[in-house]
XYZ file of N, CA and C in Angstrom:
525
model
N 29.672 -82.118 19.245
C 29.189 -83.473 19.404
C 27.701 -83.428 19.711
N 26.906 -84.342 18.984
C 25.695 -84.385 19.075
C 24.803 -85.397 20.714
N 24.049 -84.896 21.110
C 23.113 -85.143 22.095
C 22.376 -86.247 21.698
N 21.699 -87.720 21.925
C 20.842 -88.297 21.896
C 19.424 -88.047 22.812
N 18.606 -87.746 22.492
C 17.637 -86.940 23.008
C 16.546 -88.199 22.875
N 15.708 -88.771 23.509
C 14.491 -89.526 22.849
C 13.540 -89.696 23.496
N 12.134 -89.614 22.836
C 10.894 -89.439 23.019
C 10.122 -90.493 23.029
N 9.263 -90.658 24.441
C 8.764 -91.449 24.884
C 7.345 -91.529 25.719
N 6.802 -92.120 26.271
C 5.742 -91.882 26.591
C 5.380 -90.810 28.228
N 4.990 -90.310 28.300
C 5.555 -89.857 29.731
C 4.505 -90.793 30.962
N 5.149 -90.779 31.676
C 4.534 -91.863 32.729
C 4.481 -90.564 34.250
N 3.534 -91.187 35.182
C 2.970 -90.469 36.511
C 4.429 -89.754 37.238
N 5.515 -90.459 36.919
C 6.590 -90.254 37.961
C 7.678 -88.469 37.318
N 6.962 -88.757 35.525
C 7.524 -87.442 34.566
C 6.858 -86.222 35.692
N 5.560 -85.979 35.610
C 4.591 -84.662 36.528
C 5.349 -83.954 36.464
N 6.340 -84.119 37.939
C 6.860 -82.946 38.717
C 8.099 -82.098 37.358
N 8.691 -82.728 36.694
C 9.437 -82.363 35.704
C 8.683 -81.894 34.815
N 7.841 -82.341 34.290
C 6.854 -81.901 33.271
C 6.573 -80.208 33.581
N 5.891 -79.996 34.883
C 5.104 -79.282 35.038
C 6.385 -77.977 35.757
N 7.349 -78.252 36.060
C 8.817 -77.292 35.891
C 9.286 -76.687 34.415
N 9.263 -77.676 33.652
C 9.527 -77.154 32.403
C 8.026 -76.375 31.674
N 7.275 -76.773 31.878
C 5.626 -75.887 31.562
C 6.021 -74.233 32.327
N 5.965 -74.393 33.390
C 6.686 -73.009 34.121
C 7.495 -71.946 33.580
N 8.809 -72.747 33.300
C 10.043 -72.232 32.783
C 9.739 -71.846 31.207
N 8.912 -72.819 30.135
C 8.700 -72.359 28.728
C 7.506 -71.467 28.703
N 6.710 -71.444 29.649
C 5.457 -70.340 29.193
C 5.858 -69.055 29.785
N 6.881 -68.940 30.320
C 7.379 -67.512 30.907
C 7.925 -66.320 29.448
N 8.099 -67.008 28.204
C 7.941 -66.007 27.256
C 6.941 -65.790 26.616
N 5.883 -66.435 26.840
C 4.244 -66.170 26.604
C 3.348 -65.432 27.461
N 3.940 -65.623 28.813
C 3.142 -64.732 29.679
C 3.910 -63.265 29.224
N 5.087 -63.017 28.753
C 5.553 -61.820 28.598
C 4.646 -61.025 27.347
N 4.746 -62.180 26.643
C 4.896 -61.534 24.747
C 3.719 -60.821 25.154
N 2.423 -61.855 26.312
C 0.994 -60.995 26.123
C 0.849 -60.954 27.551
N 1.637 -60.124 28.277
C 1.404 -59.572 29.532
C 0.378 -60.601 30.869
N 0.463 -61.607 30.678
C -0.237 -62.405 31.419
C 0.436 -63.411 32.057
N 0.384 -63.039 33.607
C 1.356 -64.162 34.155
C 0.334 -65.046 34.972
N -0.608 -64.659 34.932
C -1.596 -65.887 35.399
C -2.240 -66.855 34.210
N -1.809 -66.991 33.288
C -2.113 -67.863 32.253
C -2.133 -69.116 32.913
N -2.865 -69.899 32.525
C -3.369 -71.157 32.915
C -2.022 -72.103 33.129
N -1.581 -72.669 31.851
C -0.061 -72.948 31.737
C 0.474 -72.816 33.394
N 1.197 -71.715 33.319
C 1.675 -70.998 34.541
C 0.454 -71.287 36.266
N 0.188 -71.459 36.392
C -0.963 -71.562 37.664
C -1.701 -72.946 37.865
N -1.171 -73.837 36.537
C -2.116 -75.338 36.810
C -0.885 -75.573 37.783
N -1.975 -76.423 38.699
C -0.928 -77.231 40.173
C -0.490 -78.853 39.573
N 0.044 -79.463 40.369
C 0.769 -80.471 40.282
C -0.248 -81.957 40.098
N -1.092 -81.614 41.166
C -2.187 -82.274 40.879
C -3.359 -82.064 39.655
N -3.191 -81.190 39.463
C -4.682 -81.126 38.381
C -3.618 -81.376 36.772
N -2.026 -81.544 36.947
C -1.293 -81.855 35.638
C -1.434 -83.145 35.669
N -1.534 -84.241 37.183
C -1.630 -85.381 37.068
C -2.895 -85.919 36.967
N -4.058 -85.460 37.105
C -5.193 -86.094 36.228
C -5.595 -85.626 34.737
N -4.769 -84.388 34.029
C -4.679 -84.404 33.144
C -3.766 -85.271 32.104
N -2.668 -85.889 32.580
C -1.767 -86.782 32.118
C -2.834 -88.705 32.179
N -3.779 -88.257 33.420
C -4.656 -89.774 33.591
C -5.472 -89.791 32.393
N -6.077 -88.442 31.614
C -7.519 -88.335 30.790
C -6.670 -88.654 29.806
N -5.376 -88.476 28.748
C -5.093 -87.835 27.995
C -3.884 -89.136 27.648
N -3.513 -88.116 26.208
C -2.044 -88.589 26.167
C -0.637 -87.928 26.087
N 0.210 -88.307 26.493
C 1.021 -87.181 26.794
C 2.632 -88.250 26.151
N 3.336 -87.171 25.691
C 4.981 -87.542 25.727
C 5.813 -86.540 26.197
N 7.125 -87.255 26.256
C 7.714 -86.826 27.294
C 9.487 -87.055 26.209
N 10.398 -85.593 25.691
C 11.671 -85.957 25.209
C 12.581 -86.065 26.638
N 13.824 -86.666 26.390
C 14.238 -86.918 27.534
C 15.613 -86.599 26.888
N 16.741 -86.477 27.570
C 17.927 -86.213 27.701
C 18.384 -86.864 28.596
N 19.097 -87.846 28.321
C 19.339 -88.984 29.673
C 17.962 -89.165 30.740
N 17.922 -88.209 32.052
C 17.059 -88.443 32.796
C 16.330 -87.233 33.034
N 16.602 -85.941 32.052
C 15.773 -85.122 32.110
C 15.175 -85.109 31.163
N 13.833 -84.553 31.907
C 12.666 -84.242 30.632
C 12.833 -82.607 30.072
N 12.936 -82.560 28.756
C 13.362 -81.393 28.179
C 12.042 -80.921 26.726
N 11.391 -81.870 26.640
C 10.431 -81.128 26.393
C 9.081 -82.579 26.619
N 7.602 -81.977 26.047
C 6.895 -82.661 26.493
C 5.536 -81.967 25.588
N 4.382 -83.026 24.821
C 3.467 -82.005 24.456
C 2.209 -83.567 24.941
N 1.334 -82.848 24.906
C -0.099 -83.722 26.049
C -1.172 -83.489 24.740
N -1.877 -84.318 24.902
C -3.245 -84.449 23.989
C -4.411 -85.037 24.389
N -5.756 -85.142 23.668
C -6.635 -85.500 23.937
C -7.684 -85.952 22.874
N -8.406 -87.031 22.818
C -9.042 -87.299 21.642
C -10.992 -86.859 22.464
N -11.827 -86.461 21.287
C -12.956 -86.749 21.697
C -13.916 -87.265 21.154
N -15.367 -87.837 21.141
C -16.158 -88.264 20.551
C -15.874 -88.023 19.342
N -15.943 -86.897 18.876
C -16.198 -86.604 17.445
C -14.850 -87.474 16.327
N -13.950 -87.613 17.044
C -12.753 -87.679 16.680
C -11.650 -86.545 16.407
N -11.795 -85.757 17.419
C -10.693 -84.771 17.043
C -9.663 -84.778 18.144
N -8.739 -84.962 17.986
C -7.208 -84.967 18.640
C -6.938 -83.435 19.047
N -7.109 -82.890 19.702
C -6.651 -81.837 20.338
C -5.273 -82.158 20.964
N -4.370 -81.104 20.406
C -2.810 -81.802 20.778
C -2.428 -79.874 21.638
N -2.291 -79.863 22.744
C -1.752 -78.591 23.786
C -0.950 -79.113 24.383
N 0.381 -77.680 24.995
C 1.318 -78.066 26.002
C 2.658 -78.406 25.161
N 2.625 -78.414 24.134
C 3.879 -78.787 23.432
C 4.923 -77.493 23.776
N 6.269 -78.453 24.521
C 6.978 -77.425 25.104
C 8.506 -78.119 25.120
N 9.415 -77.137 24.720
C 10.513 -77.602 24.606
C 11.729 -76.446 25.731
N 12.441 -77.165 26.309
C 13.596 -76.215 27.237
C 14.077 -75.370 26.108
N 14.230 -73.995 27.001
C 14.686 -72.569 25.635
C 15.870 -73.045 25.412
N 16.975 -74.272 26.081
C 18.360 -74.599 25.527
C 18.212 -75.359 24.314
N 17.267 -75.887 23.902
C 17.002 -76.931 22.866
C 16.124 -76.808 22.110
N 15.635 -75.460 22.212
C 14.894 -75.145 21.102
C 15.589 -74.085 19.530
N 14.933 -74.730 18.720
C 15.292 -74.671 17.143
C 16.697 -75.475 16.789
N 15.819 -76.817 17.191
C 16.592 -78.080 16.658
C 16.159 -78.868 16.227
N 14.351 -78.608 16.067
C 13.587 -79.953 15.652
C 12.938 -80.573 16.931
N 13.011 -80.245 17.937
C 12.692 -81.332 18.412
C 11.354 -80.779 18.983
N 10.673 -79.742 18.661
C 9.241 -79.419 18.689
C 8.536 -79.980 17.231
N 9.250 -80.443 16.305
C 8.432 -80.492 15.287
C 8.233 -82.282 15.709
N 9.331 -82.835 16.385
C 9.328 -84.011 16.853
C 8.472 -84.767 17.702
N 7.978 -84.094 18.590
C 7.530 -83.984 19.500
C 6.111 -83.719 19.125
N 5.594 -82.944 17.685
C 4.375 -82.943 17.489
C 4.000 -84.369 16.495
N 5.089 -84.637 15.523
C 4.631 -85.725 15.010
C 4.408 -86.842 15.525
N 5.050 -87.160 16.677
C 4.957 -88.466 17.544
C 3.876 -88.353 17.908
N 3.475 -87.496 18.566
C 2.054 -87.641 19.546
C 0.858 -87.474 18.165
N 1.625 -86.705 17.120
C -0.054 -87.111 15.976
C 0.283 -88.719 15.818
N 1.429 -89.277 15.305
C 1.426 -90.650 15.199
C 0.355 -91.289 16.293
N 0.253 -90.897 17.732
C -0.033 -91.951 18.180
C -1.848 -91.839 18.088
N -2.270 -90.571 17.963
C -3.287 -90.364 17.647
C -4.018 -90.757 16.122
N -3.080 -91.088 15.381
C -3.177 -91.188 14.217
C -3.633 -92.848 14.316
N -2.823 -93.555 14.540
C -2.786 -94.887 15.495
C -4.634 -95.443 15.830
N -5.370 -94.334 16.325
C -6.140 -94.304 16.749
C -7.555 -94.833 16.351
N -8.401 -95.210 16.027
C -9.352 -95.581 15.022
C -10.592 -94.018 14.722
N -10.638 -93.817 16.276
C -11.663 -92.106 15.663
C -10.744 -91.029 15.813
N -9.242 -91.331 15.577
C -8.968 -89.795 15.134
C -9.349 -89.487 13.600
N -9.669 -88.426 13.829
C -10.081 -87.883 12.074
C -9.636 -86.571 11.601
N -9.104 -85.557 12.703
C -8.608 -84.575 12.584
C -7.474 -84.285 13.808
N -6.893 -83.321 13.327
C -5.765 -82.977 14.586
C -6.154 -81.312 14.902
N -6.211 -81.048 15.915
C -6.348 -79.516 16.377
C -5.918 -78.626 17.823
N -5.070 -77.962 17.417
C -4.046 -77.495 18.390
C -4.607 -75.640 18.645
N -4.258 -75.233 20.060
C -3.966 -74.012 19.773
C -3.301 -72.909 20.569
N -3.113 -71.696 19.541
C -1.958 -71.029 20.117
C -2.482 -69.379 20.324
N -1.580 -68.716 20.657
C -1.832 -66.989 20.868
C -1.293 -66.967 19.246
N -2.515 -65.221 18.754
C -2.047 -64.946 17.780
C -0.832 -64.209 17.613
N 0.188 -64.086 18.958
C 1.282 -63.424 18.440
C 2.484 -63.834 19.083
N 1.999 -65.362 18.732
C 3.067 -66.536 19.327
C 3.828 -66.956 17.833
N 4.420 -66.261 17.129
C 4.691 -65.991 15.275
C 5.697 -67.992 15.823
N 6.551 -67.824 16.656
C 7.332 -69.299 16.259
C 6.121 -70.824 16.032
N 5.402 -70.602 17.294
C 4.210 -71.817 17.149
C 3.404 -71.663 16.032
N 3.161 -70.869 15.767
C 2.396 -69.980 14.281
C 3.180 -70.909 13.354
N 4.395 -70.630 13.064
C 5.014 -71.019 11.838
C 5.561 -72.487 11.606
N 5.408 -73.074 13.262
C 5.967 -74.769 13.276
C 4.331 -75.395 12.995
N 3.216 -74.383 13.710
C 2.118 -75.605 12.825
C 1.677 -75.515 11.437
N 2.221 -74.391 11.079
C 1.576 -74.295 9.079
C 2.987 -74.970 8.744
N 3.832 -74.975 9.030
C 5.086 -75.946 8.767
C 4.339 -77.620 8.993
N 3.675 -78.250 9.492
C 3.074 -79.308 9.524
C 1.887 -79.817 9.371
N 1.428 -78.790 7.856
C 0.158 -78.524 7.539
C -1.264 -78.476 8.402
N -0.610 -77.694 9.532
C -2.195 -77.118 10.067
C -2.389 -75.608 9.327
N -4.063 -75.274 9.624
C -4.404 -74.543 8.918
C -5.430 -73.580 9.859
N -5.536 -72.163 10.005
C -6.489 -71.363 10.640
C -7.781 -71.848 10.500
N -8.196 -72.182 11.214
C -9.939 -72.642 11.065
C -10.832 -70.924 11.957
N -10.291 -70.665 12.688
C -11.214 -70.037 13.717
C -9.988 -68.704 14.356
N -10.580 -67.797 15.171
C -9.810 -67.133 15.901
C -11.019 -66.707 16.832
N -10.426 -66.347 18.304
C -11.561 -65.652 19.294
C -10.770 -65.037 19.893
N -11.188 -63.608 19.906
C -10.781 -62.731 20.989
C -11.113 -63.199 22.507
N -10.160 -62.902 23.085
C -10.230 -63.572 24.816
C -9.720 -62.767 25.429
N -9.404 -61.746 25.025
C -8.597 -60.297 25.926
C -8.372 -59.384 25.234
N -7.849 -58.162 25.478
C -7.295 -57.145 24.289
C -6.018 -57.332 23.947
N -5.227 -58.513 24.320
C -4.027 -58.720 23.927
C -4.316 -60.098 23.701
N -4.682 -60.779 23.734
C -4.733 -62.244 23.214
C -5.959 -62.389 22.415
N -5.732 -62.829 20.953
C -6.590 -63.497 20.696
C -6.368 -65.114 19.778
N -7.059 -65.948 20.618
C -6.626 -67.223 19.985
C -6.987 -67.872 19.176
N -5.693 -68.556 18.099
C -5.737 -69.216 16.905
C -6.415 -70.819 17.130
N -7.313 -70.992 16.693
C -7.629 -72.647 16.272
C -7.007 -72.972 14.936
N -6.172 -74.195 14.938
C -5.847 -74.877 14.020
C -6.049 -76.256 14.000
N -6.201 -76.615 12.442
C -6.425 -78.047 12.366
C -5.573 -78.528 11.148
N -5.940 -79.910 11.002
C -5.359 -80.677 10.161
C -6.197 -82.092 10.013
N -6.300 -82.743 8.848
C -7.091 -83.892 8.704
C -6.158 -84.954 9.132
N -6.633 -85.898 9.922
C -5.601 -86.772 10.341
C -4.711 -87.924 9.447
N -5.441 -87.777 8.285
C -5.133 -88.754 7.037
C -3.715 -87.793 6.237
N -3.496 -86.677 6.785
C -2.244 -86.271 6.305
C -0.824 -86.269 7.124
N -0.886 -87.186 8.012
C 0.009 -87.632 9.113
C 0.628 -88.652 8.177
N 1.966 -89.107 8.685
C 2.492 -90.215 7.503
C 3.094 -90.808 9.053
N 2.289 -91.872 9.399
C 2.661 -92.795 10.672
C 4.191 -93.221 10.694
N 4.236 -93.457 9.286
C 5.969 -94.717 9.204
C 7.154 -93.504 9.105
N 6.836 -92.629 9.197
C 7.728 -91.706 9.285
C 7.802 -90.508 10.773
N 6.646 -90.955 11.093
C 6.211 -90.035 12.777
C 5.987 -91.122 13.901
N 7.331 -91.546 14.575
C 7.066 -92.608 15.780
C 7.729 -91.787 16.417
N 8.041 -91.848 17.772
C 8.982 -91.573 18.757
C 10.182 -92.795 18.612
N 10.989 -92.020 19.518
C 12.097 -92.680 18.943
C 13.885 -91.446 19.633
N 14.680 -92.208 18.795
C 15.866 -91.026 19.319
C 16.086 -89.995 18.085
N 16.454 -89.114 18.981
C 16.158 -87.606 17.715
C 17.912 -86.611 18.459
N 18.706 -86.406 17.478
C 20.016 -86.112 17.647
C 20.187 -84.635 17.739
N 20.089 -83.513 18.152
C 20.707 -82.629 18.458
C 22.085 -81.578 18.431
N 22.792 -80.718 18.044
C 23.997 -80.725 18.901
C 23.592 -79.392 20.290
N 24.212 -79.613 21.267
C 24.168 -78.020 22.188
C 25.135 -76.786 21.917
C-alpha cells in the first residue's frame, strides 16, 4: 500500500526536523569523503533558521514528519542556487528527490530574475551526480577543496523547467 507523502513550503516551526534529517542524510557523505565536520553536519539550529529567513526552502512531509527537504537561494544576477536537497535513507529511490528538486525549481522558476538554476555536489557523490544530469543540469566548473573532495558546479537554464508539470503537491510512494 502506497504512502501519501506531500510537499510543501517549510515554515520556522519545520527547523528542528529539518536540521535532524540534514544530520541523519549527510552521515553517508561525511563517510564516502571522510569528513565529519562538513558544514551540513556542524550548522546549528540557529544559523539553519536564518538561513530558512534569506532563502527558500521546502519541506516533504509524511503526515507530520518531515522526510525530506531541499533550501535555495536566488541572487542579483539571477541564479537560483538550489543546496540541502535531502531525503530520509527509508524513502529514498522513489522519486521523491527528483520531486523535491522540481518543486523548488518551479518556485524559482515562478520568479521574474531567475535565469538559471545551479546546485552543488561532491565529485563522488555518483547518486546526486546522476539525479541532476537526470534533470538536465550540466558540469559547468569543478574545484578542488581537499584531496578527497572535489566539487561539482552544475547548472541549468531556467527556461528548461516546465512549471505546469513541477508544483508541489502529493507525491505517492510505497515503503
Amino acid at each position: 500500500m502506497g504512502m501519501s507523502v506531500t510537499i510543501s513550503a517549510a515554515t520556522a516551526e519545520d527547523a528542528e526536523q529539518i536540521l535532524k534529517l540534514q544530520y541523519l542524510c549527510y552521515q553517508s557523505e561525511a563517510e564516502l569523503y571522510g569528513d565529519y565536520r562538513m558544514e551540513p553536519l556542524i550548522q546549528t539550529l540557529g544559523e539553519l533558521r536564518a538561513e530558512l529567513d534569506r532563502g527558500h526552502a521546502l519541506v516533504a512531509r509524511l503526515g507530520d514528519e518531515v522526510i525530506g527537504s531541499v533550501r535555495g537561494e536566488i541572487d542579483g544576477e539571477g541564479t537560483a542556487t538550489i543546496g540541502r536537497l535531502i531525503v530520509h535513507p527509508r524513502m529514498q529511490r522513489h522519486g521523491l528527490g527528483g520531486r523535491l528538486l522540481d518543486a523548488i525549481e518551479a518556485q524559482f522558476a515562478g520568479e521574474p530574475a531567475a535565469r538559471r538554476f545551479r546546485l552543488l555536489t561532491g565529485h563522488r557523490s555518483e547518486r546526486n551526480l546522476r539525479l541532476y544530469r537526470g534533470h538536465g543540469y550540466a558540469t559547468v566548473s569543478t574545484r578542488v577543496l581537499t584531496p578527497k573532495l572535489t566539487l561539482v558546479t552544475m547548472e541549468k537554464d531556467a527556461a528548461a523547467a516546465v512549471p505546469s508539470a513541477r508544483t508541489p503537491g502529493t507525491f505517492v510512494a510505497s515503503a
